[in-house]
Amino acid sequence: MSTFIRNTRHRPISRFFVPLFVASLLVASPAVAGCKGDVAVQILGSGGPIANSSRASSGYLVWIKGEARLLVDAGGGTFARFGEAGAHVDSLDAILLTHLHVDHSVELPAYLKSAWFSDRKRNLQLVGPSASGAFPAIDDFLNALIGPTQGAYRYLSGYLTDGAGYFPLKTRTVAHDSDKPVIVLDNDELRVSAIGVRHGPVPALGYLVESGGHKIAFSGDQNGNNPAFAKMIESADVLIMDHAIPEKADRIAANLHARPSEIAKLATDAKVGRLVLSHIMPRSESQLKASQSLISATYTGPIIVAEDMMCIDLERILKPHDHSSQ
Ligand SMILES: [Zn+2]
């Protein structure tokens, strides 16, 4: 029996929909501590910007061989989930921010303060988009937080000035308006690509993480209208997708986020193995069943509704052709 998707808070995974032929393979294991497969992704926050009793704002962890190596987004509530997951900032190679909306970035200083108490010496990379309109570039954003003269938390400026007891924090700015993927991290175990995605007027990025022959794609917030993102993530094992609006959303919301029909098209065009619906807000949660049906009319792979602390173990994902042997 497959246990590749599990909720590490020991709550049953109650809301997911999959085609019948794989339904029997997607079983939550009721008592698994941690999310520590060889290659796994954990949902720290499956919600959006509205306070919610069970969904923190956006945040995800990529685990490699039992260590948390990447944090994708740092929305409100994710810092507590990060601790709950048993993760440590020491083991992170990078923090990847999709964009600088509050629900994706507000807890960054909390992670930095926490890291001060570690023995870490090596660099930590912080990746984010270039500037546009009301949004600064990632390096200016970091300066506004911890810059030595004007930073709100300038008592943490040692990260930028090689202060005693601090490790270097290096920013990497990715042009949000470029349709060419940029490799932002490449080491023995991880390769991360970033590309601009369309989130209304907000500069935003999507990411592809590759490790051990597996591919995990993060949409960030986007309206689905950049074919270059679909191309970059082609054949990903898992796409974690922004699902913030129902099909009948108004024009302004649909300029920011993808409608279910657009999610279906993106997942189909990109030929992703599994679709995880996340960034769920009350307006999308209330229409979840209808949206899942609409998506599954086009996209024929398994659809999973994200929950906080859910762990998706890439090593245990079964290819459709494998299920006959189970
Ligand atoms: Zn958001």
Tab-separated table of C-alpha atoms and ligand atoms in Angstrom:
chain	number	residue	atom	x	y	z
A	1	MET	CA	0.000	0.000	0.000
A	2	SER	CA	1.365	3.383	-0.906
A	3	THR	CA	1.975	5.905	1.849
A	4	PHE	CA	3.443	8.637	-0.272
A	5	ILE	CA	0.990	11.282	0.860
A	6	ARG	CA	0.553	11.716	4.538
A	7	ASN	CA	-0.448	14.376	6.957
A	8	THR	CA	2.119	14.657	9.679
A	9	ARG	CA	-0.333	16.296	12.066
A	10	HIS	CA	-2.073	12.904	12.221
A	11	ARG	CA	-5.305	14.285	10.898
A	12	PRO	CA	-7.056	12.341	8.158
A	13	ILE	CA	-6.658	13.758	4.661
A	14	SER	CA	-10.306	14.319	4.015
A	15	ARG	CA	-10.584	16.319	0.860
A	16	PHE	CA	-8.961	14.953	-2.208
A	17	PHE	CA	-10.229	13.738	-5.486
A	18	VAL	CA	-8.492	11.394	-7.854
A	19	PRO	CA	-9.465	9.229	-10.745
A	20	LEU	CA	-10.673	5.867	-9.479
A	21	PHE	CA	-7.789	3.875	-10.870
A	22	VAL	CA	-5.333	5.541	-8.539
A	23	ALA	CA	-7.653	6.346	-5.653
A	24	SER	CA	-6.756	3.174	-3.848
A	25	LEU	CA	-3.077	4.099	-3.992
A	26	LEU	CA	-3.404	7.444	-2.262
A	27	VAL	CA	-3.720	6.482	1.344
A	28	ALA	CA	-2.814	8.615	4.312
A	29	SER	CA	-0.695	6.891	6.885
A	30	PRO	CA	-2.144	7.800	10.275
A	31	ALA	CA	1.003	7.783	12.372
A	32	VAL	CA	4.075	8.994	10.582
A	33	ALA	CA	6.417	11.393	12.339
A	34	GLY	CA	7.978	13.986	10.097
A	35	CYS	CA	8.334	14.285	6.366
A	36	LYS	CA	11.741	12.814	5.848
A	37	GLY	CA	11.747	10.805	2.649
A	38	ASP	CA	14.715	10.926	0.275
A	39	VAL	CA	12.906	13.530	-1.822
A	40	ALA	CA	9.728	14.996	-0.384
A	41	VAL	CA	7.741	18.197	-0.335
A	42	GLN	CA	5.776	19.343	2.685
A	43	ILE	CA	2.972	21.870	2.777
A	44	LEU	CA	3.599	24.318	5.616
A	45	GLY	CA	0.822	26.654	4.599
A	46	SER	CA	-2.016	25.831	2.207
A	47	GLY	CA	-3.939	29.063	2.647
A	48	GLY	CA	-3.871	32.634	1.404
A	49	PRO	CA	-3.942	36.110	2.968
A	50	ILE	CA	-7.118	35.654	5.059
A	51	ALA	CA	-6.664	34.307	8.599
A	52	ASN	CA	-7.901	30.732	8.736
A	53	SER	CA	-8.239	28.214	11.558
A	54	SER	CA	-6.498	25.397	9.680
A	55	ARG	CA	-4.533	26.925	6.820
A	56	ALA	CA	-1.426	29.043	7.317
A	57	SER	CA	-0.451	31.396	4.487
A	58	SER	CA	1.873	30.182	1.751
A	59	GLY	CA	4.927	28.079	2.584
A	60	TYR	CA	6.521	24.778	1.500
A	61	LEU	CA	9.548	22.722	2.432
A	62	VAL	CA	11.609	20.477	0.178
A	63	TRP	CA	13.201	17.617	2.115
A	64	ILE	CA	16.204	15.704	0.770
A	65	LYS	CA	17.418	12.638	2.658
A	66	GLY	CA	15.780	13.742	5.865
A	67	GLU	CA	16.955	17.351	5.800
A	68	ALA	CA	14.928	20.451	4.993
A	69	ARG	CA	16.896	21.989	2.113
A	70	LEU	CA	14.572	24.568	0.558
A	71	LEU	CA	11.926	26.845	1.987
A	72	VAL	CA	9.546	28.144	-0.672
A	73	ASP	CA	7.700	31.240	0.608
A	74	ALA	CA	7.461	32.453	4.172
A	75	GLY	CA	3.850	33.497	4.711
A	76	GLY	CA	2.148	34.081	8.063
A	77	GLY	CA	1.923	30.956	10.221
A	78	THR	CA	4.590	29.017	8.332
A	79	PHE	CA	7.291	29.704	10.916
A	80	ALA	CA	5.355	27.747	13.541
A	81	ARG	CA	4.638	24.977	11.007
A	82	PHE	CA	8.373	24.898	10.169
A	83	GLY	CA	9.130	24.172	13.814
A	84	GLU	CA	6.287	21.668	13.977
A	85	ALA	CA	7.802	19.887	10.968
A	86	GLY	CA	11.095	19.428	12.815
A	87	ALA	CA	12.950	21.547	10.259
A	88	HIS	CA	16.060	23.614	10.999
A	89	VAL	CA	17.338	26.702	9.218
A	90	ASP	CA	20.866	25.228	9.443
A	91	SER	CA	20.098	22.699	6.745
A	92	LEU	CA	18.506	25.098	4.236
A	93	ASP	CA	20.380	25.792	0.994
A	94	ALA	CA	18.022	28.580	-0.009
A	95	ILE	CA	14.835	30.451	0.720
A	96	LEU	CA	12.852	30.970	-2.487
A	97	LEU	CA	10.217	33.698	-2.405
A	98	THR	CA	7.675	33.634	-5.204
A	99	HIS	CA	6.742	37.278	-4.620
A	100	LEU	CA	6.512	39.910	-1.921
A	101	HIS	CA	2.838	39.883	-1.013
A	102	VAL	CA	2.456	39.627	2.762
A	103	ASP	CA	1.008	36.105	2.612
A	104	HIS	CA	4.245	34.866	1.001
A	105	SER	CA	6.959	36.831	2.751
A	106	VAL	CA	5.997	38.346	6.103
A	107	GLU	CA	7.742	35.817	8.341
A	108	LEU	CA	11.155	36.020	6.664
A	109	PRO	CA	12.617	37.996	9.615
A	110	ALA	CA	11.421	35.300	12.025
A	111	TYR	CA	13.398	32.652	10.118
A	112	LEU	CA	16.458	34.910	10.128
A	113	LYS	CA	16.236	35.550	13.849
A	114	SER	CA	15.819	31.827	14.492
A	115	ALA	CA	18.900	31.103	12.370
A	116	TRP	CA	21.035	33.379	14.543
A	117	PHE	CA	20.839	30.748	17.276
A	118	SER	CA	22.399	28.109	15.012
A	119	ASP	CA	26.037	27.229	14.357
A	120	ARG	CA	25.641	27.807	10.666
A	121	LYS	CA	28.638	29.360	8.888
A	122	ARG	CA	27.887	28.790	5.192
A	123	ASN	CA	25.944	31.187	2.978
A	124	LEU	CA	22.180	31.107	2.771
A	125	GLN	CA	20.732	32.179	-0.540
A	126	LEU	CA	17.567	34.265	-0.730
A	127	VAL	CA	15.917	34.281	-4.150
A	128	GLY	CA	13.141	36.590	-5.270
A	129	PRO	CA	11.824	38.740	-8.102
A	130	SER	CA	12.987	42.049	-9.535
A	131	ALA	CA	11.139	45.298	-8.755
A	132	SER	CA	7.962	46.648	-10.312
A	133	GLY	CA	5.378	49.218	-9.232
A	134	ALA	CA	4.767	49.089	-5.488
A	135	PHE	CA	7.092	46.120	-5.017
A	136	PRO	CA	10.853	46.397	-4.397
A	137	ALA	CA	13.392	43.930	-5.735
A	138	ILE	CA	14.334	41.180	-3.315
A	139	ASP	CA	17.620	42.855	-2.304
A	140	ASP	CA	15.865	46.161	-1.527
A	141	PHE	CA	13.196	44.238	0.361
A	142	LEU	CA	15.884	42.605	2.496
A	143	ASN	CA	17.547	45.975	3.055
A	144	ALA	CA	14.245	47.445	4.183
A	145	LEU	CA	14.028	44.665	6.739
A	146	ILE	CA	17.593	44.307	8.035
A	147	GLY	CA	19.714	46.989	6.305
A	148	PRO	CA	22.230	48.523	8.762
A	149	THR	CA	20.949	52.109	8.604
A	150	GLN	CA	17.251	52.087	7.672
A	151	GLY	CA	16.200	48.471	8.189
A	152	ALA	CA	13.218	47.944	10.476
A	153	TYR	CA	15.093	45.068	12.107
A	154	ARG	CA	18.536	46.591	11.697
A	155	TYR	CA	19.661	44.717	14.801
A	156	LEU	CA	19.926	41.729	12.417
A	157	SER	CA	22.065	43.608	9.886
A	158	GLY	CA	25.034	41.337	10.655
A	159	TYR	CA	23.649	39.061	7.930
A	160	LEU	CA	24.539	41.765	5.392
A	161	THR	CA	27.723	43.080	6.988
A	162	ASP	CA	29.485	39.841	8.018
A	163	GLY	CA	28.783	40.632	11.641
A	164	ALA	CA	30.195	38.395	14.354
A	165	GLY	CA	27.958	35.393	14.926
A	166	TYR	CA	26.154	35.793	11.607
A	167	PHE	CA	26.450	33.799	8.399
A	168	PRO	CA	26.295	35.568	5.024
A	169	LEU	CA	22.873	35.991	3.469
A	170	LYS	CA	23.173	36.359	-0.314
A	171	THR	CA	20.320	37.623	-2.462
A	172	ARG	CA	19.653	36.496	-5.999
A	173	THR	CA	17.291	38.672	-8.021
A	174	VAL	CA	15.465	37.057	-10.940
A	175	ALA	CA	13.915	39.255	-13.642
A	176	HIS	CA	10.155	38.772	-13.265
A	177	ASP	CA	9.521	39.863	-16.856
A	178	SER	CA	11.834	37.374	-18.522
A	179	ASP	CA	10.473	34.201	-20.081
A	180	LYS	CA	13.789	32.411	-19.845
A	181	PRO	CA	14.329	30.058	-16.904
A	182	VAL	CA	17.244	30.994	-14.685
A	183	ILE	CA	19.141	28.413	-12.643
A	184	VAL	CA	19.416	29.859	-9.146
A	185	LEU	CA	20.873	26.837	-7.367
A	186	ASP	CA	22.837	23.878	-8.677
A	187	ASN	CA	24.690	21.476	-6.424
A	188	ASP	CA	25.169	17.729	-6.017
A	189	GLU	CA	21.600	17.123	-4.912
A	190	LEU	CA	19.501	20.044	-5.995
A	191	ARG	CA	18.887	22.097	-9.059
A	192	VAL	CA	16.439	24.993	-8.889
A	193	SER	CA	15.148	27.020	-11.840
A	194	ALA	CA	13.087	30.204	-11.619
A	195	ILE	CA	10.988	32.046	-14.184
A	196	GLY	CA	8.664	35.052	-14.218
A	197	VAL	CA	4.934	34.289	-13.946
A	198	ARG	CA	1.908	36.556	-14.385
A	199	HIS	CA	0.272	37.689	-11.131
A	200	GLY	CA	-1.493	40.851	-12.270
A	201	PRO	CA	0.792	43.832	-11.647
A	202	VAL	CA	2.840	41.976	-9.022
A	203	PRO	CA	6.353	40.804	-9.949
A	204	ALA	CA	6.283	37.066	-9.298
A	205	LEU	CA	8.236	33.870	-9.930
A	206	GLY	CA	7.516	30.180	-10.353
A	207	TYR	CA	10.105	27.541	-9.473
A	208	LEU	CA	11.137	24.073	-10.561
A	209	VAL	CA	13.110	21.917	-8.129
A	210	GLU	CA	14.942	18.866	-9.463
A	211	SER	CA	16.523	16.233	-7.253
A	212	GLY	CA	17.291	12.545	-7.626
A	213	GLY	CA	15.473	12.362	-10.948
A	214	HIS	CA	12.335	13.966	-9.499
A	215	LYS	CA	10.789	17.304	-10.371
A	216	ILE	CA	8.637	19.465	-8.114
A	217	ALA	CA	7.038	22.601	-9.562
A	218	PHE	CA	5.769	25.591	-7.575
A	219	SER	CA	3.419	27.925	-9.397
A	220	GLY	CA	3.543	30.727	-6.861
A	221	ASP	CA	0.563	33.011	-7.359
A	222	GLN	CA	-0.167	33.336	-11.048
A	223	ASN	CA	-2.981	33.534	-13.592
A	224	GLY	CA	-1.596	30.662	-15.639
A	225	ASN	CA	-0.972	32.806	-18.682
A	226	ASN	CA	2.719	32.270	-19.222
A	227	PRO	CA	3.358	29.298	-21.521
A	228	ALA	CA	7.069	29.554	-20.695
A	229	PHE	CA	6.270	28.419	-17.136
A	230	ALA	CA	4.378	25.371	-18.466
A	231	LYS	CA	7.370	24.587	-20.667
A	232	MET	CA	9.855	24.910	-17.801
A	233	ILE	CA	7.924	22.503	-15.586
A	234	GLU	CA	7.102	19.974	-18.313
A	235	SER	CA	6.701	16.428	-16.955
A	236	ALA	CA	7.125	17.498	-13.334
A	237	ASP	CA	6.104	14.755	-10.910
A	238	VAL	CA	4.111	17.257	-8.875
A	239	LEU	CA	2.780	20.768	-9.516
A	240	ILE	CA	1.834	22.715	-6.410
A	241	MET	CA	-0.640	25.188	-7.797
A	242	ASP	CA	-2.226	28.400	-6.632
A	243	HIS	CA	-5.992	27.733	-6.398
A	244	ALA	CA	-7.370	30.968	-5.018
A	245	ILE	CA	-10.472	31.582	-7.108
A	246	PRO	CA	-13.521	29.739	-8.461
A	247	GLU	CA	-14.364	29.627	-12.149
A	248	LYS	CA	-16.778	32.551	-11.866
A	249	ALA	CA	-14.261	34.939	-10.337
A	250	ASP	CA	-14.318	38.541	-11.448
A	251	ARG	CA	-11.866	39.981	-13.943
A	252	ILE	CA	-9.591	41.561	-11.353
A	253	ALA	CA	-9.214	38.348	-9.334
A	254	ALA	CA	-8.722	36.362	-12.539
A	255	ASN	CA	-5.921	38.693	-13.597
A	256	LEU	CA	-4.115	37.692	-10.397
A	257	HIS	CA	-4.982	34.002	-10.141
A	258	ALA	CA	-5.772	31.102	-12.460
A	259	ARG	CA	-9.360	29.928	-12.811
A	260	PRO	CA	-9.910	26.156	-12.457
A	261	SER	CA	-10.161	25.836	-16.249
A	262	GLU	CA	-6.812	27.622	-16.566
A	263	ILE	CA	-5.274	25.378	-13.908
A	264	ALA	CA	-6.500	22.365	-15.896
A	265	LYS	CA	-4.980	23.709	-19.085
A	266	LEU	CA	-1.652	24.467	-17.427
A	267	ALA	CA	-1.423	21.030	-15.764
A	268	THR	CA	-2.394	19.336	-19.037
A	269	ASP	CA	-0.046	21.371	-21.222
A	270	ALA	CA	2.811	20.757	-18.791
A	271	LYS	CA	1.965	17.034	-18.533
A	272	VAL	CA	2.481	17.073	-14.784
A	273	GLY	CA	2.129	13.772	-12.948
A	274	ARG	CA	0.088	15.156	-10.070
A	275	LEU	CA	-1.664	18.392	-9.281
A	276	VAL	CA	-1.765	19.735	-5.737
A	277	LEU	CA	-4.292	22.529	-5.212
A	278	SER	CA	-3.016	24.961	-2.590
A	279	HIS	CA	-3.301	28.669	-1.635
A	280	ILE	CA	-6.930	27.901	-0.882
A	281	MET	CA	-9.112	30.811	0.154
A	282	PRO	CA	-12.753	30.807	1.344
A	283	ARG	CA	-13.947	31.785	-2.144
A	284	SER	CA	-12.193	28.795	-3.726
A	285	GLU	CA	-12.783	26.362	-0.851
A	286	SER	CA	-16.551	26.884	-1.014
A	287	GLN	CA	-16.521	25.760	-4.655
A	288	LEU	CA	-13.880	23.067	-4.285
A	289	LYS	CA	-15.910	20.086	-5.492
A	290	ALA	CA	-17.175	21.888	-8.574
A	291	SER	CA	-13.689	23.181	-9.351
A	292	GLN	CA	-12.140	19.722	-9.000
A	293	SER	CA	-14.749	18.266	-11.354
A	294	LEU	CA	-14.085	21.027	-13.843
A	295	ILE	CA	-10.335	20.482	-13.684
A	296	SER	CA	-10.623	16.712	-13.982
A	297	ALA	CA	-12.689	17.060	-17.150
A	298	THR	CA	-9.485	18.208	-18.862
A	299	TYR	CA	-6.604	17.136	-16.663
A	300	THR	CA	-6.652	13.375	-16.183
A	301	GLY	CA	-3.964	12.975	-13.513
A	302	PRO	CA	-4.560	12.762	-9.770
A	303	ILE	CA	-5.703	15.936	-8.028
A	304	ILE	CA	-4.844	16.444	-4.379
A	305	VAL	CA	-6.177	19.208	-2.130
A	306	ALA	CA	-3.358	20.529	0.041
A	307	GLU	CA	-3.561	20.564	3.814
A	308	ASP	CA	-1.053	22.076	6.199
A	309	MET	CA	1.739	19.639	7.121
A	310	MET	CA	0.825	17.239	4.322
A	311	CYS	CA	3.904	15.377	3.110
A	312	ILE	CA	4.298	14.192	-0.471
A	313	ASP	CA	7.089	11.654	-0.727
A	314	LEU	CA	8.402	11.652	-4.290
A	315	GLU	CA	10.251	8.378	-3.830
A	316	ARG	CA	6.975	6.631	-3.111
A	317	ILE	CA	4.914	8.094	-5.894
A	318	LEU	CA	3.755	5.310	-8.133
A	319	LYS	CA	3.699	5.815	-11.837
A	320	PRO	CA	0.295	4.826	-13.280
A	321	HIS	CA	1.870	1.796	-14.961
A	322	ASP	CA	3.233	0.588	-11.621
A	323	HIS	CA	-0.074	0.159	-9.867
A	324	SER	CA	-0.767	-3.281	-11.264
A	325	SER	CA	2.102	-4.620	-9.199
A	326	GLN	CA	0.670	-3.323	-5.912
B	1	ZN	ZN	-0.917	34.875	-2.227
